[in-house]
Short mmCIF file of N, CA, C and O in Angstrom, two decimals:
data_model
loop_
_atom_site.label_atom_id
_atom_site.label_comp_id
_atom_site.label_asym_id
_atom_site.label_seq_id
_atom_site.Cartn_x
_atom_site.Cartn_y
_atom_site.Cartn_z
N UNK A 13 0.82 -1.19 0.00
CA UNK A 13 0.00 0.00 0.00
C UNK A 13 0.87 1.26 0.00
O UNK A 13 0.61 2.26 -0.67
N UNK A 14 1.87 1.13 0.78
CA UNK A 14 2.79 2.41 0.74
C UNK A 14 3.53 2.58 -0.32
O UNK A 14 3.94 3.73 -0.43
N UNK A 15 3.95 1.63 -1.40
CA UNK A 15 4.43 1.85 -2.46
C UNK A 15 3.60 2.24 -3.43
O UNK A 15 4.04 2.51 -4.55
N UNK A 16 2.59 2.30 -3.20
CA UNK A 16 1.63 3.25 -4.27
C UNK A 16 1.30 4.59 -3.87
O UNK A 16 0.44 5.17 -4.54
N UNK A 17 1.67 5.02 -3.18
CA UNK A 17 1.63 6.33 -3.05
C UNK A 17 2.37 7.05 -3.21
O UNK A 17 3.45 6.67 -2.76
N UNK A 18 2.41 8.46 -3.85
CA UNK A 18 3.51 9.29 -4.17
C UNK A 18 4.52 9.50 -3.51
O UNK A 18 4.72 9.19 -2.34
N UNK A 19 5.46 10.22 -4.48
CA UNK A 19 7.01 9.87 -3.26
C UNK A 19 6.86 10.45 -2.15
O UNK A 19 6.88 9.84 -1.08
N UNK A 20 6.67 11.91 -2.27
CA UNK A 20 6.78 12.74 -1.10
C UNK A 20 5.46 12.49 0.18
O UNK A 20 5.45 13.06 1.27
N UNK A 21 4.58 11.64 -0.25
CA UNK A 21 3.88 11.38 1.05
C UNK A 21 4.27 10.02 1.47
O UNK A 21 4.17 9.80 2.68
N UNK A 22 4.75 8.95 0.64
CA UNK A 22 5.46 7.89 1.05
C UNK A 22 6.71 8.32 2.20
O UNK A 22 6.85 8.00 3.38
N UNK A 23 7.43 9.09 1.42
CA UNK A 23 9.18 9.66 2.16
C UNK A 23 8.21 10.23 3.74
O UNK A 23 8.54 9.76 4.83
N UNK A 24 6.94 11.35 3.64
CA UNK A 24 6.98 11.97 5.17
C UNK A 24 6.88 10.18 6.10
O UNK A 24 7.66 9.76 6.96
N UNK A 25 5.88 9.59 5.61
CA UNK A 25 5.46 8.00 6.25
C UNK A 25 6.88 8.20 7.03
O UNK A 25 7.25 8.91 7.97
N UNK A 26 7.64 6.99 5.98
CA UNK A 26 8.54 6.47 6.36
C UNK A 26 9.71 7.35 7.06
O UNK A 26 10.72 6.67 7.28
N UNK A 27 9.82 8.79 7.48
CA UNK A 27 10.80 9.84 8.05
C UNK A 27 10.03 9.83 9.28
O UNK A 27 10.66 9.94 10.33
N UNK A 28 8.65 9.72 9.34
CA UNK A 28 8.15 9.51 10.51
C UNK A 28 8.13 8.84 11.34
O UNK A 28 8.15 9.07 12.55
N UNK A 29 8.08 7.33 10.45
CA UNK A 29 8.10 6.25 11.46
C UNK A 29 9.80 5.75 12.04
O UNK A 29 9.84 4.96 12.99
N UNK A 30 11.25 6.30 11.38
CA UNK A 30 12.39 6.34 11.36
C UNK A 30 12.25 7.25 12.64
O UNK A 30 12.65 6.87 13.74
N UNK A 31 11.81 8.18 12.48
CA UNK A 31 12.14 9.03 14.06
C UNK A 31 11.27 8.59 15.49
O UNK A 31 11.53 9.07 16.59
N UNK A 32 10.13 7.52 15.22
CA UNK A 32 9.14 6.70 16.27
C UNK A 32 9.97 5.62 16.68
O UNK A 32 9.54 4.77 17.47
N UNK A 33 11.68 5.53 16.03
CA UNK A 33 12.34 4.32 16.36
C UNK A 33 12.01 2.72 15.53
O UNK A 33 12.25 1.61 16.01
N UNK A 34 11.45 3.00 14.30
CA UNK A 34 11.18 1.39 13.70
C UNK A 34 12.68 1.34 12.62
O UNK A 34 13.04 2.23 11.85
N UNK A 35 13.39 -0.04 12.86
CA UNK A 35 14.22 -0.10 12.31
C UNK A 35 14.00 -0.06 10.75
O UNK A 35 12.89 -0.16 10.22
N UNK A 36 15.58 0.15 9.86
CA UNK A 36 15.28 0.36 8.56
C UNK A 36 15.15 -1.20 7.90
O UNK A 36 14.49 -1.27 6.87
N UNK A 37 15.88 -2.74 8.54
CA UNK A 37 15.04 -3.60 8.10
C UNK A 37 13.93 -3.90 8.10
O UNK A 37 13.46 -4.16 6.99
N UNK A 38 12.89 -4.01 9.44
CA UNK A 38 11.54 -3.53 10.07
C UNK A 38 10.93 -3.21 8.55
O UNK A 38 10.26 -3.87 7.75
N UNK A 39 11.53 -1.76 8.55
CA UNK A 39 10.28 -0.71 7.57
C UNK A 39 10.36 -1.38 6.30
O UNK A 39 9.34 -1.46 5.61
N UNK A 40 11.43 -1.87 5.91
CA UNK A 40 11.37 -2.18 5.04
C UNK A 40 10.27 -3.39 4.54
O UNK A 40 9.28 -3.13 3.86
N UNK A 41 10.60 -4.54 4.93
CA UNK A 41 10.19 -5.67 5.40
C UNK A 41 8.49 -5.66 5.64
O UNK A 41 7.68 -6.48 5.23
N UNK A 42 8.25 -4.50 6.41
CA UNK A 42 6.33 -3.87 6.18
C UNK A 42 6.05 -3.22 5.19
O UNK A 42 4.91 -3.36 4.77
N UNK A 43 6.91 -2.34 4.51
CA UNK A 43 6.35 -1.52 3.60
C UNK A 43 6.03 -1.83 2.01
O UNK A 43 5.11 -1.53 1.26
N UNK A 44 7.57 -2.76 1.84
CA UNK A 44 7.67 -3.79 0.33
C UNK A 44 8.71 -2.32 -0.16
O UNK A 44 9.46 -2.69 -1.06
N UNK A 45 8.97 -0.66 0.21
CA UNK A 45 10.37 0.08 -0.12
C UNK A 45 11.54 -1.09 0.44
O UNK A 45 11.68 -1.85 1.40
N UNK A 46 12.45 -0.58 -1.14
CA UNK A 46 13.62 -1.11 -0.50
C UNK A 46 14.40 -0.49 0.30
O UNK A 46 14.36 0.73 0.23
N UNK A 47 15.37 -1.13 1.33
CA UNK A 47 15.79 -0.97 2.29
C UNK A 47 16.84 0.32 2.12
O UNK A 47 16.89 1.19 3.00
N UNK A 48 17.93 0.39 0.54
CA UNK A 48 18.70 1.45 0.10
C UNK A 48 17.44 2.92 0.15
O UNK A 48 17.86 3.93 0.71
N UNK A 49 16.19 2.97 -0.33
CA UNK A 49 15.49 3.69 -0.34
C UNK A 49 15.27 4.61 1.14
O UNK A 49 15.15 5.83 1.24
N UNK A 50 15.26 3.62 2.15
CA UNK A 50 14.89 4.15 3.26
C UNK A 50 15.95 4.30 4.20
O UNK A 50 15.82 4.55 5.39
N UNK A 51 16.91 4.14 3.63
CA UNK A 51 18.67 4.35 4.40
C UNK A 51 18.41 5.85 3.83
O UNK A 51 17.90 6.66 4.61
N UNK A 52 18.64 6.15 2.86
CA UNK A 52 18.68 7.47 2.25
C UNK A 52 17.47 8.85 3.12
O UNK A 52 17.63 10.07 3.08
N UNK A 53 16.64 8.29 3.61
CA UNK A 53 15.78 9.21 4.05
C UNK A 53 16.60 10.07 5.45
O UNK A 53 16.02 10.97 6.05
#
């Protein structure tokens, strides 16, 4: 579901849940973004 949504409301998601403490394998692993994607945020 989160990969269908545009970048910039995908990126706030996942910058959000990075600062709530969910690891970047975690997010990854729930979201179906790859893991380089969400290192970068």
């Amino acid at each position: 579901m989160i990969q269908s949504l545009e970048k910039v409301r995908r990126n706030e998601i996942l910058i959000t849940a990075k600062a709530m403490g969910a690891g970047l394998r975690q997010l990854s692993r729930l979201t179906g973004v790859s893991f380089g994607v969400i290192q970068k945020l």
